[in-house]
Amino acid sequence: MRGLFVTVFLLLNLTAAAPAAEVPKRGGILTYLIPADGGPSLDGHREATYAVLHATAPFYSTLIRVNPDNPASATDFICDLCTEMPVPTDNGLTFTFKIRTGVKFHDGTPLDAHDVAVSWRRVVFPPPGVTSARRTNFLMVDKIEDPDDTTVIFRLKFPTLSFVPALANPWSYIYSAKILDKDQHYYERNIMGSGPFKFDSMEVGQSMTGVRNPDYYFPGQPYLDGFHAIFAPKQQTRVDAIRADRASNEFRAESPAARDQLLKDLGDKITVQESDWNCGNVLTPNHKRKPFDDVRVRKALFMAIDQWNGAKALSKIAIVKTVGGIVFPGSPLAATHDELITMPGFGTDIEKSRAEARRLLKEAGAEGLSFEMLNRNVDQPYVIVGTWLVDEFRKIGVTVTQKIVPTGPWLENMRAGDFSVALEANCQDIVNPIADTGRYLPHELYSENFAYHDDPKQVEIYNKMVQETDPIKVRVLMREYEKQVLEVGAHQLPVTWWYRILPMRSYVKGWKISSSHYLNQNLANIWLDK
Amino acid sequence: MSVTVFDPDALDLRPSVWSRSLRFCRRQPLGTFGLALVLIIAVTGIFAEALAPYNPTANDFAAMTEAPSLDHWLGTDQFGRDLLSRIIFGARTALIVGLSSAFVGGSSGLVLGVASAYIGGTIDMLMQRVFDIVMAFPLIILALAIVSIFGTGVQNVIIAITIPLIPRCARVVRSAALVIREVPYVDAARACGFSAWRIILRHMVPNVMAPFLIMVTAFVGQAILAEASLSYLGLGVQEPVPAWGLMLQGGAEEYASTAPWIAIFPGVAIMLSVLGINLFGDALRDTLDPKLRDR
Amino acid sequence: MYQYILKRVLLTIPTLLGAAALVFLLMRLIPGDICLVRLGGGGSSFDPRALANCHAEIGIDRPFIVQFLEFIWGAIRLDFGTSMWSGKPVIVEIAARLPVSLEIAVLATVVAVSIAIPLGTISALKQNSWLDVVVRVFAIGGIATPSFWIGIVSILLVLDISGWITGTPWMPPIDYVPFWKNPIANLSMVALPAITVGYRYAAVSMRMTRSAMLEVMKEDYIRTARAKGLINKLIINRHALKNALLPIVTLIGIEFAFLIGGLVVTEQVFNLNGVGRLFVQAVQNQDYTLTQALVMLTVAVFVFTNLAVDLLYAWLDPRIRFN
């Protein structure tokens, strides 16, 4: 644990020391697009779609957050409402946060430690009738206390490296305890935060508008006078709108084709930021269904895929780019190239591995296999990746058709085990490899693992890894765990990690890309150079 | 509409097939042009394997979004697949979707419409209510339900497109059949003790053939367009199946200004085929509809 | 006549009820539900307890029959409850989207009528001339081209042409402004979609006008009028067009009801926050209450337009009501 915090502080110092290249200008309205239809409720605690986050994050404060000036780092967390990142005590079991004084909600009522504790208890221990989407990320938390107006204490059941990153998730808005006391559902339909922007107006299904909060606790921020966010689910509309300067950007990701077109049309009026993305597709065979119960068949499927050349080509047409194992490729816990290429599905000599795949299929009596691959009706990148895979399987004599359905049926078919092979997604906010790789655990332990496999050894390694606090030992355990998932069991295969491409009008300054479209969305540090 | 009554057994066109066809071509140049378009598409679809220069579903990452050239006459799409080959195989998908939806929808409508008219009374009333419900019901819900439950195979798309066609045909056929029901010879047939099915199939159905054929022809075009719209909403035929509507979705829009051939050629294919079918259908109507025949 | 009207009005009840049952059943046959979409759509992990909570909260864990009766009872009182997705009353959700859809529908009708009636009439009068051929091909072209394709191409053309002329590409605003707030922005926004939808609509109406005119022109009284030496223009205006108008009006009425369906795709292309797009959202999110309300709205518009047309016919042609 201590090792992690040393790095955190080092990074903090580094960014603090870096000279500001340009002096931010005050004023202006940022008009950006949200690549989705209007979200469901406005309550960050209960919702899980970026459509909600991109529209509401500017109104709220959180306890801690990723460093907005260095959001790409997976370890650089800083205080938002607290005054100092705590050093854990009690063998890593107790985290004591000091809360800022003088912070006010937009209605003028003061915000203190009680509001923070009540909001966090709502996330970690939701009262009856309250939905908390990410409760299971906080199973290590035993108690949340607020002994006085400026102190919040988190007490853990066991020490773990995955707690602080989980705490920095962008969804855990700090709500007013007084309002929650009266109505736990208030925040589903209303906005009342303490963030850099105040709620101005909202057009149902169309847009969200915010104005500058003059009482924001970071001096000088926010730089903008306000923002106007427009829901635009269609990519072509967004590209056209940026081209005609009806909007300056969006904050999720655009396709490579969109980037190329904007650069071609607008030249240096467009600035592009790109980053590896803590999201990827996962190919999941249903182990309960023949012949995918046979490890040889699963391995053969994985070995048919030429990830290295495929990813290179797909990066020209889809929001994918980097080949990686089960850990986010940018993380220190991720497998290196050399560690990766020994595993099925990652070989560099594709002819050899396809020959081996054919041999395995023959041995398993599954020659001329044909099946239906379940996929989601979202083009970028699900359908594109799926279409690529179909052709890869053809090359080992396996005939695949795609069953492409909307989100609901896609999830339900996987949950009901009603599929042969599925193309899943794995999308997380803060890079938190130990927590993130939990998704590869068997269904009994991780309810959204749809491979329906059994692997006691895998579970054993994982449990050891969660409770290990020495980063070097964690890395060794992670390799063992990965090998168990990809090679020994061939349970599931990560295919091409996603890649964030954000073309923005060049006058938008101050915002930095990160590995997740959920992070760094409060817009406080954005300014317009117009 | 006036009623031409004839004995189906005497329906022998052999001696005059050629002269009739020639007359059709002479009188209906637009219709002939339409027919020619339809025939070209049909031949393309049937002999797709022989005609297509490439495998329509094989990716070629060395040739992504290439402009039309000698190697790829119509260029390639974002997966490097040959557009000409995909359009040729797409003709087959269009034919399958168009013809089977139109035929199944039309003939179910024909049988139901005639039966409804013949039986009359409460059953007729009930059937009409069912037709109303299906006609008023938004296609997208039906399509989404079918696709979500059974998946997006070509056959499921056909089902989704066919269902709304049935009542539309049934309604028209029913009103035509109602007129015929009153004609004395149907009464006579009933008096002779012929079974209901015999009367329906042997006497009533042949007499509503004209409006039926006109409708079915129109349905083919509508089905091809419906497939395109469903594909646009992500509810149609799915990748990597070569289908024109699907080719217009996603990639086409994304590359509309950087690689316009991806959007243009499938659009033209849809337009030409539906145009051909409609031109032919109009001419057919003019020829078959006795009221318009003299014009 | 009153008896006929009463009978026809009563006959709409089974249709509406049947449609209600159908949408209720179909929506629940689709695997998965709105809570799954809401919690799992992002691809991150979520708490299974949150799922159960969500089910209980919106009441989809109750027996189907209870849910169905609630829906029907609500529909009778024109109360469709709250959207399962946003938690807002369904009526608010629809009301927010109705203006843009209605505006486009009305404008498309204007476009259609002002193209269809003159061109269709000319085409009929100059039957088989080159003009007729051109008009007919133009009309069939409108039917043969997927409207979303026209939409996509037209936006690109506007961007390219404006960029070429002024140096900076221009496109209409992408969020809806009501007409009374900013008429220019409003019209520039709805013009392209209205033309896109209107073209197909015009094509259908034009063909109808042509054949109705042809039919009427053959009628004896027109021949008589011609024999009497009345000049052609007068015949067309006074006699022919007036009598041909009935089937044309019918078609326009019915097509108007179908427009909601046509708007589904068009609103998607132009990023318009209308009823058609709401429809797609509601269905994809598996928002039962909202979908049910929208289907009932569509079906009701369809049924009542048909009813109006039938009554109009019966009023004009007494033979129908006694049949």
mmCIF file of N, CA, C and O in Angstrom, chain B residues 15 17 26 32 44 51 56 71 78 83 91 113 119 132 145 148 175 183-184 194 225 256 262 265 273 279 284 292:
data_model
loop_
_atom_site.group_PDB
_atom_site.id
_atom_site.type_symbol
_atom_site.label_atom_id
_atom_site.label_comp_id
_atom_site.label_asym_id
_atom_site.label_seq_id
_atom_site.Cartn_x
_atom_site.Cartn_y
_atom_site.Cartn_z
ATOM 1 N N PRO B 15 -51.529 -19.716 -77.239
ATOM 2 C CA PRO B 15 -51.463 -19.249 -78.630
ATOM 3 C C PRO B 15 -51.021 -17.796 -78.715
ATOM 4 O O PRO B 15 -50.439 -17.399 -79.717
ATOM 5 N N VAL B 17 -49.196 -15.911 -76.275
ATOM 6 C CA VAL B 17 -48.172 -15.416 -75.364
ATOM 7 C C VAL B 17 -47.229 -14.443 -76.058
ATOM 8 O O VAL B 17 -46.982 -13.333 -75.585
ATOM 9 N N ARG B 26 -44.594 -3.000 -76.861
ATOM 10 C CA ARG B 26 -44.824 -1.873 -77.743
ATOM 11 C C ARG B 26 -45.602 -0.777 -77.020
ATOM 12 O O ARG B 26 -45.303 0.395 -77.101
ATOM 13 N N THR B 32 -41.466 -2.126 -70.039
ATOM 14 C CA THR B 32 -40.499 -3.066 -70.595
ATOM 15 C C THR B 32 -39.112 -2.794 -70.035
ATOM 16 O O THR B 32 -38.376 -3.705 -69.663
ATOM 17 N N THR B 44 -28.520 -11.753 -62.165
ATOM 18 C CA THR B 44 -27.347 -11.482 -61.326
ATOM 19 C C THR B 44 -27.416 -12.263 -60.018
ATOM 20 O O THR B 44 -26.450 -12.894 -59.591
ATOM 21 N N LEU B 51 -20.723 -14.957 -61.318
ATOM 22 C CA LEU B 51 -20.463 -13.585 -61.753
ATOM 23 C C LEU B 51 -19.504 -12.826 -60.834
ATOM 24 O O LEU B 51 -18.724 -11.999 -61.293
ATOM 25 N N PRO B 56 -17.690 -12.492 -51.325
ATOM 26 C CA PRO B 56 -18.280 -11.248 -50.826
ATOM 27 C C PRO B 56 -18.108 -11.039 -49.321
ATOM 28 O O PRO B 56 -18.343 -9.935 -48.819
ATOM 29 N N ASP B 71 -8.919 -3.725 -60.500
ATOM 30 C CA ASP B 71 -9.033 -4.887 -59.625
ATOM 31 C C ASP B 71 -10.410 -4.962 -58.974
ATOM 32 O O ASP B 71 -11.002 -6.021 -58.857
ATOM 33 N N GLN B 78 -14.928 -0.859 -46.048
ATOM 34 C CA GLN B 78 -13.958 -0.656 -44.972
ATOM 35 C C GLN B 78 -13.256 -1.942 -44.539
ATOM 36 O O GLN B 78 -12.199 -1.895 -43.928
ATOM 37 N N LEU B 83 -16.812 -4.459 -53.444
ATOM 38 C CA LEU B 83 -18.193 -3.965 -53.460
ATOM 39 C C LEU B 83 -19.017 -4.595 -54.565
ATOM 40 O O LEU B 83 -20.185 -4.914 -54.374
ATOM 41 N N ALA B 91 -27.919 -8.827 -54.615
ATOM 42 C CA ALA B 91 -29.085 -8.988 -55.476
ATOM 43 C C ALA B 91 -29.849 -10.245 -55.083
ATOM 44 O O ALA B 91 -31.073 -10.273 -55.060
ATOM 45 N N GLY B 113 -58.287 -12.734 -47.525
ATOM 46 C CA GLY B 113 -59.217 -11.731 -48.035
ATOM 47 C C GLY B 113 -60.415 -12.386 -48.697
ATOM 48 O O GLY B 113 -61.572 -12.035 -48.429
ATOM 49 N N ILE B 119 -67.022 -15.904 -46.487
ATOM 50 C CA ILE B 119 -67.707 -16.344 -45.273
ATOM 51 C C ILE B 119 -68.621 -15.250 -44.751
ATOM 52 O O ILE B 119 -69.770 -15.494 -44.405
ATOM 53 N N ASP B 132 -57.009 -4.727 -39.151
ATOM 54 C CA ASP B 132 -56.843 -3.341 -38.684
ATOM 55 C C ASP B 132 -55.697 -3.231 -37.689
ATOM 56 O O ASP B 132 -54.866 -2.338 -37.779
ATOM 57 N N ALA B 145 -39.269 -7.078 -32.029
ATOM 58 C CA ALA B 145 -39.651 -8.255 -31.252
ATOM 59 C C ALA B 145 -39.160 -9.515 -31.947
ATOM 60 O O ALA B 145 -38.537 -10.382 -31.319
ATOM 61 N N SER B 148 -35.346 -9.688 -31.789
ATOM 62 C CA SER B 148 -34.831 -9.911 -30.440
ATOM 63 C C SER B 148 -35.087 -11.329 -29.973
ATOM 64 O O SER B 148 -34.315 -11.894 -29.215
ATOM 65 N N SER B 175 -62.315 -6.519 -50.838
ATOM 66 C CA SER B 175 -63.332 -5.656 -51.457
ATOM 67 C C SER B 175 -63.580 -6.066 -52.905
ATOM 68 O O SER B 175 -64.710 -5.981 -53.377
ATOM 69 N N VAL B 183 -72.074 -11.992 -57.848
ATOM 70 C CA VAL B 183 -72.293 -12.389 -59.236
ATOM 71 C C VAL B 183 -73.049 -13.722 -59.268
ATOM 72 O O VAL B 183 -72.734 -14.630 -58.503
ATOM 73 N N PRO B 184 -74.053 -13.829 -60.157
ATOM 74 C CA PRO B 184 -74.937 -14.996 -60.151
ATOM 75 C C PRO B 184 -74.225 -16.343 -60.215
ATOM 76 O O PRO B 184 -74.628 -17.291 -59.556
ATOM 77 N N PHE B 194 -71.227 -27.197 -54.301
ATOM 78 C CA PHE B 194 -69.764 -27.217 -54.269
ATOM 79 C C PHE B 194 -69.280 -26.757 -52.908
ATOM 80 O O PHE B 194 -69.910 -25.915 -52.264
ATOM 81 N N LEU B 225 -37.237 -2.053 -49.830
ATOM 82 C CA LEU B 225 -37.037 -0.794 -49.098
ATOM 83 C C LEU B 225 -37.168 -0.993 -47.588
ATOM 84 O O LEU B 225 -36.418 -0.403 -46.815
ATOM 85 N N ALA B 256 -19.141 8.462 -46.134
ATOM 86 C CA ALA B 256 -19.867 9.113 -47.228
ATOM 87 C C ALA B 256 -19.036 10.168 -47.930
ATOM 88 O O ALA B 256 -19.129 10.331 -49.137
ATOM 89 N N ILE B 262 -18.773 3.626 -51.309
ATOM 90 C CA ILE B 262 -19.389 2.666 -50.392
ATOM 91 C C ILE B 262 -20.872 2.972 -50.224
ATOM 92 O O ILE B 262 -21.695 2.087 -50.073
ATOM 93 N N PHE B 265 -22.987 3.015 -54.541
ATOM 94 C CA PHE B 265 -23.382 1.862 -55.354
ATOM 95 C C PHE B 265 -24.533 1.044 -54.763
ATOM 96 O O PHE B 265 -25.471 0.717 -55.489
ATOM 97 N N SER B 273 -33.484 -1.280 -58.678
ATOM 98 C CA SER B 273 -34.346 -2.457 -58.607
ATOM 99 C C SER B 273 -35.770 -2.057 -58.240
ATOM 100 O O SER B 273 -36.723 -2.550 -58.841
ATOM 101 N N LEU B 279 -41.940 0.334 -62.261
ATOM 102 C CA LEU B 279 -42.290 0.630 -63.648
ATOM 103 C C LEU B 279 -43.026 -0.555 -64.255
ATOM 104 O O LEU B 279 -44.056 -0.404 -64.924
ATOM 105 N N LEU B 284 -48.078 -3.311 -65.734
ATOM 106 C CA LEU B 284 -48.906 -4.486 -65.496
ATOM 107 C C LEU B 284 -50.320 -4.052 -65.103
ATOM 108 O O LEU B 284 -51.312 -4.587 -65.573
ATOM 109 N N LEU B 292 -58.516 0.445 -67.289
ATOM 110 C CA LEU B 292 -57.444 1.256 -67.849
ATOM 111 C C LEU B 292 -56.946 0.678 -69.171
ATOM 112 O O LEU B 292 -56.144 1.260 -69.847
#
